[in-house]
PDB file of C-alpha atoms in Angstrom:
ATOM      1  CA  MET V  29       4.901 -15.482  18.678  1.00 42.00           C
ATOM      2  CA  LEU V  30       6.417 -18.839  19.438  1.00 48.00           C
ATOM      3  CA  ASN V  31       6.886 -19.440  23.158  1.00 56.00           C
ATOM      4  CA  ILE V  32      10.220 -20.531  24.612  1.00 57.00           C
ATOM      5  CA  ASN V  33       9.178 -24.197  24.938  1.00 75.00           C
ATOM      6  CA  ARG V  34       8.268 -24.303  21.270  1.00 88.00           C
ATOM      7  CA  LEU V  35      11.546 -22.648  20.302  1.00 92.00           C
ATOM      8  CA  SER V  36      13.471 -25.113  22.479  1.00 94.00           C
ATOM      9  CA  LYS V  37      11.838 -28.056  20.703  1.00 94.00           C
ATOM     10  CA  LEU V  38      12.560 -26.540  17.294  1.00 96.00           C
ATOM     11  CA  TYR V  39      16.168 -26.084  18.367  1.00 97.00           C
ATOM     12  CA  GLU V  40      16.359 -29.766  19.342  1.00 97.00           C
ATOM     13  CA  VAL V  41      15.010 -30.833  15.952  1.00 96.00           C
ATOM     14  CA  TYR V  42      17.406 -28.485  14.162  1.00 97.00           C
ATOM     15  CA  ASN V  43      20.319 -30.145  15.960  1.00 98.00           C
ATOM     16  CA  LEU V  44      18.948 -33.631  15.293  1.00 98.00           C
ATOM     17  CA  TYR V  45      19.224 -33.041  11.555  1.00 97.00           C
ATOM     18  CA  ARG V  46      22.555 -31.271  11.885  1.00 98.00           C
ATOM     19  CA  LEU V  47      23.918 -34.327  13.729  1.00 98.00           C
ATOM     20  CA  ILE V  48      22.527 -36.680  11.094  1.00 98.00           C
ATOM     21  CA  ASP V  49      24.106 -34.552   8.358  1.00 97.00           C
ATOM     22  CA  GLY V  50      27.370 -34.480  10.301  1.00 97.00           C
ATOM     23  CA  LEU V  51      27.495 -38.265  10.565  1.00 98.00           C
ATOM     24  CA  ARG V  52      26.586 -38.721   6.908  1.00 97.00           C
ATOM     25  CA  SER V  53      29.323 -36.296   5.866  1.00 96.00           C
ATOM     26  CA  CYS V  54      32.124 -38.220   7.566  1.00 96.00           C
ATOM     27  CA  LEU V  55      31.105 -41.920   7.554  1.00 97.00           C
ATOM     28  CA  SER V  56      31.578 -43.290   4.054  1.00 94.00           C
ATOM     29  CA  PRO V  57      28.408 -44.817   2.522  1.00 93.00           C
ATOM     30  CA  ASP V  58      30.739 -47.185   0.668  1.00 95.00           C
ATOM     31  CA  HIS V  59      31.697 -48.760   3.992  1.00 96.00           C
ATOM     32  CA  PHE V  60      28.620 -48.372   6.223  1.00 98.00           C
ATOM     33  CA  GLN V  61      25.073 -49.625   5.925  1.00 98.00           C
ATOM     34  CA  ILE V  62      22.711 -46.854   7.052  1.00 97.00           C
ATOM     35  CA  THR V  63      19.336 -47.605   8.652  1.00 97.00           C
ATOM     36  CA  SER V  64      16.902 -45.394  10.531  1.00 97.00           C
ATOM     37  CA  SER V  65      13.717 -45.956  12.503  1.00 95.00           C
ATOM     38  CA  THR V  66      11.200 -44.232  14.718  1.00 94.00           C
ATOM     39  CA  THR V  67       8.592 -45.133  17.323  1.00 92.00           C
ATOM     40  CA  ARG V  68       7.527 -41.516  17.841  1.00 93.00           C
ATOM     41  CA  GLU V  69       4.062 -40.130  17.160  1.00 90.00           C
ATOM     42  CA  ASP V  70       5.603 -37.112  15.422  1.00 90.00           C
ATOM     43  CA  GLU V  71       7.549 -39.523  13.162  1.00 91.00           C
ATOM     44  CA  LEU V  72      10.888 -37.811  13.761  1.00 94.00           C
ATOM     45  CA  ILE V  73      13.814 -40.203  13.469  1.00 94.00           C
ATOM     46  CA  ASP V  74      14.717 -41.438  16.931  1.00 95.00           C
ATOM     47  CA  ARG V  75      17.465 -43.850  15.905  1.00 97.00           C
ATOM     48  CA  ILE V  76      19.874 -43.929  12.966  1.00 98.00           C
ATOM     49  CA  SER V  77      22.611 -46.525  12.633  1.00 98.00           C
ATOM     50  CA  PHE V  78      25.788 -46.689  10.534  1.00 98.00           C
ATOM     51  CA  SER V  79      27.147 -50.237  10.641  1.00 98.00           C
ATOM     52  CA  ASN V  80      29.632 -52.642   9.135  1.00 98.00           C
ATOM     53  CA  SER V  81      31.433 -55.743  10.377  1.00 97.00           C
ATOM     54  CA  LEU V  82      33.938 -53.661  12.369  1.00 97.00           C
ATOM     55  CA  PHE V  83      31.993 -50.771  13.908  1.00 98.00           C
ATOM     56  CA  THR V  84      28.473 -49.570  14.588  1.00 98.00           C
ATOM     57  CA  VAL V  85      27.654 -45.905  15.165  1.00 99.00           C
ATOM     58  CA  ARG V  86      24.190 -45.090  16.501  1.00 98.00           C
ATOM     59  CA  LEU V  87      22.553 -41.721  17.045  1.00 99.00           C
ATOM     60  CA  TYR V  88      19.588 -41.747  19.431  1.00 98.00           C
ATOM     61  CA  TYR V  89      17.103 -38.904  19.789  1.00 98.00           C
ATOM     62  CA  GLU V  90      15.569 -38.541  23.274  1.00 97.00           C
ATOM     63  CA  PRO V  91      16.453 -42.053  24.481  1.00 97.00           C
ATOM     64  CA  ARG V  92      15.152 -42.969  27.927  1.00 95.00           C
ATOM     65  CA  TYR V  93      17.217 -44.985  30.366  1.00 96.00           C
ATOM     66  CA  TYR V  94      16.317 -46.256  33.803  1.00 93.00           C
ATOM     67  CA  GLN V  95      17.904 -47.858  36.871  1.00 90.00           C
ATOM     68  CA  SER V  96      17.384 -51.343  35.428  1.00 84.00           C
ATOM     69  CA  ASP V  97      17.362 -52.973  32.017  1.00 81.00           C
ATOM     70  CA  ARG V  98      14.339 -52.159  29.868  1.00 82.00           C
ATOM     71  CA  ALA V  99      13.461 -53.585  26.478  1.00 70.00           C
ATOM     72  CA  GLY V 100      14.778 -51.275  23.777  1.00 73.00           C
ATOM     73  CA  SER V 101      16.729 -49.120  26.231  1.00 82.00           C
ATOM     74  CA  ILE V 102      20.292 -48.021  25.531  1.00 94.00           C
ATOM     75  CA  ASN V 103      23.097 -49.365  27.729  1.00 95.00           C
ATOM     76  CA  LEU V 104      23.166 -46.426  30.131  1.00 97.00           C
ATOM     77  CA  ARG V 105      21.709 -46.553  33.640  1.00 96.00           C
ATOM     78  CA  ARG V 106      20.467 -43.944  36.077  1.00 95.00           C
ATOM     79  CA  ILE V 107      22.326 -44.655  39.330  1.00 93.00           C
ATOM     80  CA  ASP V 108      21.258 -41.968  41.816  1.00 89.00           C
ATOM     81  CA  ARG V 109      18.962 -42.675  44.763  1.00 79.00           C
ATOM     82  CA  ASN V 110      15.882 -41.337  42.968  1.00 73.00           C
ATOM     83  CA  SER V 111      16.433 -43.841  40.164  1.00 58.00           C
ATOM     84  CA  PHE V 112      14.736 -46.499  42.288  1.00 61.00           C
ATOM     85  CA  THR V 113      11.436 -44.614  42.048  1.00 62.00           C
ATOM     86  CA  THR V 114       9.056 -46.432  39.723  1.00 56.00           C
ATOM     87  CA  GLY V 115       9.207 -44.943  36.238  1.00 63.00           C
ATOM     88  CA  SER V 116      12.134 -42.674  37.039  1.00 88.00           C
ATOM     89  CA  TYR V 117      14.387 -42.156  34.034  1.00 92.00           C
ATOM     90  CA  TYR V 118      16.764 -39.761  32.312  1.00 96.00           C
ATOM     91  CA  CYS V 119      16.193 -38.572  28.761  1.00 97.00           C
ATOM     92  CA  PRO V 120      19.061 -36.619  27.164  1.00 98.00           C
ATOM     93  CA  ASP V 121      18.350 -35.023  23.822  1.00 98.00           C
ATOM     94  CA  PHE V 122      20.936 -37.081  21.942  1.00 99.00           C
ATOM     95  CA  VAL V 123      23.311 -39.980  22.528  1.00 99.00           C
ATOM     96  CA  ILE V 124      25.966 -41.088  20.050  1.00 99.00           C
ATOM     97  CA  GLU V 125      27.074 -44.670  20.734  1.00 99.00           C
ATOM     98  CA  ILE V 126      30.166 -46.000  18.958  1.00 98.00           C
ATOM     99  CA  SER V 127      30.600 -49.770  19.229  1.00 98.00           C
ATOM    100  CA  ASN V 128      33.638 -51.849  18.318  1.00 97.00           C
ATOM    101  CA  ASN V 129      32.036 -55.041  17.024  1.00 96.00           C
ATOM    102  CA  SER V 130      35.157 -57.138  17.591  1.00 94.00           C
ATOM    103  CA  ASN V 131      35.153 -56.725  21.380  1.00 92.00           C
ATOM    104  CA  ASN V 132      31.630 -55.367  22.072  1.00 88.00           C
ATOM    105  CA  ASP V 133      33.116 -52.253  23.661  1.00 94.00           C
ATOM    106  CA  SER V 134      31.010 -49.099  23.357  1.00 97.00           C
ATOM    107  CA  LYS V 135      31.643 -45.415  23.926  1.00 98.00           C
ATOM    108  CA  PHE V 136      28.888 -42.952  24.760  1.00 99.00           C
ATOM    109  CA  TYR V 137      28.698 -39.272  23.864  1.00 99.00           C
ATOM    110  CA  VAL V 138      25.754 -37.460  25.457  1.00 99.00           C
ATOM    111  CA  LEU V 139      24.555 -34.174  23.955  1.00 99.00           C
ATOM    112  CA  ASP V 140      21.880 -31.866  25.336  1.00 99.00           C
ATOM    113  CA  ALA V 141      20.506 -28.891  23.396  1.00 98.00           C
ATOM    114  CA  LYS V 142      19.817 -25.721  25.387  1.00 98.00           C
ATOM    115  CA  TYR V 143      18.130 -22.798  23.656  1.00 96.00           C
ATOM    116  CA  SER V 144      19.814 -20.327  26.009  1.00 97.00           C
ATOM    117  CA  LYS V 145      22.424 -17.611  26.161  1.00 97.00           C
ATOM    118  CA  VAL V 146      25.969 -18.609  27.036  1.00 97.00           C
ATOM    119  CA  GLN V 147      25.699 -17.079  30.530  1.00 97.00           C
ATOM    120  CA  THR V 148      22.660 -19.257  31.288  1.00 98.00           C
ATOM    121  CA  VAL V 149      24.442 -22.313  29.920  1.00 98.00           C
ATOM    122  CA  ARG V 150      27.445 -21.671  32.165  1.00 97.00           C
ATOM    123  CA  ASN V 151      25.572 -20.639  35.311  1.00 97.00           C
ATOM    124  CA  LEU V 152      22.504 -22.892  35.214  1.00 97.00           C
ATOM    125  CA  HIS V 153      22.428 -25.692  32.671  1.00 98.00           C
ATOM    126  CA  LEU V 154      26.026 -26.864  33.016  1.00 98.00           C
ATOM    127  CA  MET V 155      25.793 -28.165  36.582  1.00 97.00           C
ATOM    128  CA  GLU V 156      22.342 -29.597  35.922  1.00 97.00           C
ATOM    129  CA  VAL V 157      23.503 -31.791  33.042  1.00 98.00           C
ATOM    130  CA  VAL V 158      26.779 -32.742  34.763  1.00 98.00           C
ATOM    131  CA  LYS V 159      24.769 -34.002  37.735  1.00 96.00           C
ATOM    132  CA  LYS V 160      22.419 -36.015  35.539  1.00 97.00           C
ATOM    133  CA  TYR V 161      24.656 -37.422  32.856  1.00 98.00           C
ATOM    134  CA  VAL V 162      28.068 -37.636  34.534  1.00 98.00           C
ATOM    135  CA  LEU V 163      27.525 -38.057  38.284  1.00 96.00           C
ATOM    136  CA  ASN V 164      24.222 -39.951  38.166  1.00 96.00           C
ATOM    137  CA  THR V 165      24.719 -42.059  35.044  1.00 97.00           C
ATOM    138  CA  GLY V 166      26.587 -45.335  34.653  1.00 96.00           C
ATOM    139  CA  VAL V 167      27.169 -47.838  31.862  1.00 96.00           C
ATOM    140  CA  SER V 168      25.275 -51.118  32.025  1.00 94.00           C
ATOM    141  CA  GLY V 169      27.468 -54.082  32.954  1.00 90.00           C
ATOM    142  CA  LYS V 170      30.519 -51.918  33.717  1.00 92.00           C
ATOM    143  CA  LYS V 171      30.771 -51.105  37.408  1.00 89.00           C
ATOM    144  CA  ASN V 172      33.152 -48.147  37.207  1.00 91.00           C
ATOM    145  CA  ALA V 173      32.424 -46.844  33.706  1.00 96.00           C
ATOM    146  CA  LYS V 174      31.069 -43.405  32.834  1.00 98.00           C
ATOM    147  CA  ILE V 175      30.039 -41.750  29.598  1.00 98.00           C
ATOM    148  CA  ASN V 176      32.956 -40.589  27.479  1.00 98.00           C
ATOM    149  CA  GLU V 177      31.816 -37.054  26.817  1.00 98.00           C
ATOM    150  CA  LEU V 178      29.064 -34.602  27.723  1.00 99.00           C
ATOM    151  CA  THR V 179      28.306 -31.746  25.346  1.00 99.00           C
ATOM    152  CA  ILE V 180      25.835 -28.883  25.557  1.00 99.00           C
ATOM    153  CA  LEU V 181      24.640 -27.479  22.239  1.00 99.00           C
ATOM    154  CA  PHE V 182      23.630 -23.822  22.412  1.00 98.00           C
ATOM    155  CA  PRO V 183      22.903 -21.021  19.899  1.00 98.00           C
ATOM    156  CA  GLY V 184      26.006 -18.993  20.667  1.00 97.00           C
ATOM    157  CA  ASP V 185      29.067 -17.919  18.739  1.00 96.00           C
ATOM    158  CA  THR V 186      32.006 -19.617  20.462  1.00 96.00           C
ATOM    159  CA  ASP V 187      32.593 -23.129  21.798  1.00 97.00           C
ATOM    160  CA  PHE V 188      34.022 -23.571  25.280  1.00 97.00           C
ATOM    161  CA  SER V 189      35.439 -26.477  27.271  1.00 97.00           C
ATOM    162  CA  VAL V 190      35.095 -27.311  30.951  1.00 96.00           C
ATOM    163  CA  VAL V 191      37.124 -30.538  30.878  1.00 96.00           C
ATOM    164  CA  ALA V 192      39.235 -31.200  27.773  1.00 92.00           C
ATOM    165  CA  SER V 193      41.791 -33.982  28.136  1.00 92.00           C
ATOM    166  CA  GLU V 194      43.378 -36.388  25.686  1.00 89.00           C
ATOM    167  CA  HIS V 195      44.086 -38.841  28.501  1.00 91.00           C
ATOM    168  CA  TYR V 196      41.069 -38.758  30.841  1.00 93.00           C
ATOM    169  CA  GLU V 197      37.312 -38.953  30.404  1.00 95.00           C
ATOM    170  CA  PRO V 198      34.600 -37.789  30.530  1.00 97.00           C
ATOM    171  CA  ASN V 199      35.290 -34.550  28.731  1.00 97.00           C
ATOM    172  CA  ILE V 200      32.744 -31.759  29.188  1.00 98.00           C
ATOM    173  CA  ARG V 201      32.225 -29.007  26.637  1.00 98.00           C
ATOM    174  CA  ALA V 202      29.730 -26.706  24.925  1.00 98.00           C
ATOM    175  CA  VAL V 203      29.445 -26.366  21.155  1.00 98.00           C
ATOM    176  CA  ALA V 204      27.924 -23.354  19.407  1.00 98.00           C
ATOM    177  CA  SER V 205      25.295 -24.598  16.975  1.00 98.00           C
ATOM    178  CA  LYS V 206      22.983 -22.350  14.966  1.00 97.00           C
ATOM    179  CA  PRO V 207      22.415 -21.257  11.363  1.00 95.00           C
ATOM    180  CA  GLY V 208      25.685 -19.738  10.220  1.00 92.00           C
ATOM    181  CA  LYS V 209      27.638 -21.812  12.774  1.00 90.00           C
ATOM    182  CA  GLU V 210      26.956 -25.290  11.364  1.00 92.00           C
ATOM    183  CA  GLY V 211      30.665 -25.961  10.928  1.00 94.00           C
ATOM    184  CA  ASN V 212      31.300 -26.102  14.681  1.00 96.00           C
ATOM    185  CA  LEU V 213      29.020 -29.104  15.154  1.00 97.00           C
ATOM    186  CA  ASN V 214      30.272 -30.820  11.996  1.00 96.00           C
ATOM    187  CA  ILE V 215      33.860 -30.485  13.223  1.00 96.00           C
ATOM    188  CA  TYR V 216      32.840 -31.815  16.647  1.00 97.00           C
ATOM    189  CA  VAL V 217      31.189 -34.895  15.106  1.00 98.00           C
ATOM    190  CA  ARG V 218      34.144 -35.531  12.798  1.00 98.00           C
ATOM    191  CA  ASN V 219      36.591 -35.294  15.710  1.00 97.00           C
ATOM    192  CA  ILE V 220      34.603 -37.879  17.673  1.00 97.00           C
ATOM    193  CA  MET V 221      34.543 -40.222  14.695  1.00 98.00           C
ATOM    194  CA  ALA V 222      38.257 -39.736  13.985  1.00 96.00           C
ATOM    195  CA  ARG V 223      39.103 -40.752  17.558  1.00 95.00           C
ATOM    196  CA  ASN V 224      37.214 -44.023  17.201  1.00 97.00           C
ATOM    197  CA  ILE V 225      36.878 -44.979  13.530  1.00 97.00           C
ATOM    198  CA  PRO V 226      39.812 -45.773  11.185  1.00 96.00           C
ATOM    199  CA  LEU V 227      40.354 -43.069   8.585  1.00 95.00           C
ATOM    200  CA  PHE V 228      39.906 -45.485   5.680  1.00 95.00           C
ATOM    201  CA  LEU V 229      36.240 -45.836   6.695  1.00 96.00           C
ATOM    202  CA  MET V 230      35.664 -42.090   6.698  1.00 97.00           C
ATOM    203  CA  VAL V 231      34.914 -39.550   3.982  1.00 95.00           C
ATOM    204  CA  PRO V 232      37.850 -37.138   3.484  1.00 92.00           C
ATOM    205  CA  VAL V 233      37.239 -33.721   5.011  1.00 84.00           C
ATOM    206  CA  SER V 234      35.740 -31.154   2.644  1.00 73.00           C
ATOM    207  CA  GLU V 235      34.854 -27.471   2.665  1.00 63.00           C
ATOM    208  CA  ASP V 236      31.218 -28.404   3.336  1.00 62.00           C
ATOM    209  CA  ASP V 237      32.248 -29.984   6.641  1.00 59.00           C
ATOM    210  CA  VAL V 238      33.377 -26.578   7.878  1.00 57.00           C
ATOM    211  CA  ASN V 239      30.964 -24.364   5.929  1.00 60.00           C
ATOM    212  CA  PRO V 240      27.973 -26.569   5.044  1.00 53.00           C
ATOM    213  CA  ARG V 241      25.176 -25.434   2.782  1.00 48.00           C
ATOM    214  CA  HIS V 242      22.143 -24.178   4.684  1.00 42.00           C
ATOM    215  CA  SER V 243      19.967 -27.218   4.113  1.00 39.00           C
ATOM    216  CA  LEU V 244      18.397 -30.006   6.160  1.00 38.00           C
ATOM    217  CA  GLU V 245      17.929 -32.340   3.191  1.00 34.00           C
TER     218      GLU V 245
END
């Protein structure tokens, strides 16, 4: 049988393609140029970009970020004491970066996939990822900035929120994501895009956004 580490990696890859599908389903190909690339030995996509003259949306898979600038690194920084150790970095499963090209302002949505039951997510993983990606992470060049949202993806049945505010960030939540529950993650992605991207650049919502076909194509 597959061991838990193998299942956890498969769950990450499942969510990678669900996120890609979610972005493709709401960002109009008539308005965005789509490019993807990888530097991974397993050849999985580690960066996909949707861009036009107004906005750029990037999805990163397992991006590393350090205490200082590194070539090819995203604009997040590890800011805790241990970050000064040589080679010390954080590596969330996914980061969605939404950039306004007119003012170079970016928003960061960090997602971590946990192949765990909801009780384990609440009692163990939640504080672990809050410490890493909220308390101990900053935004490069912005002294007081934090990520905009932290989300745990888990194979449960019901989403839940820890911090959910229309006026303050970062928000912290967990989204149920598994076969048969694809709509939860699609709705989450669409809500993020709708908060940052004008509606005329987006694909109108469809039934497949809520109840997508069971495919990773």
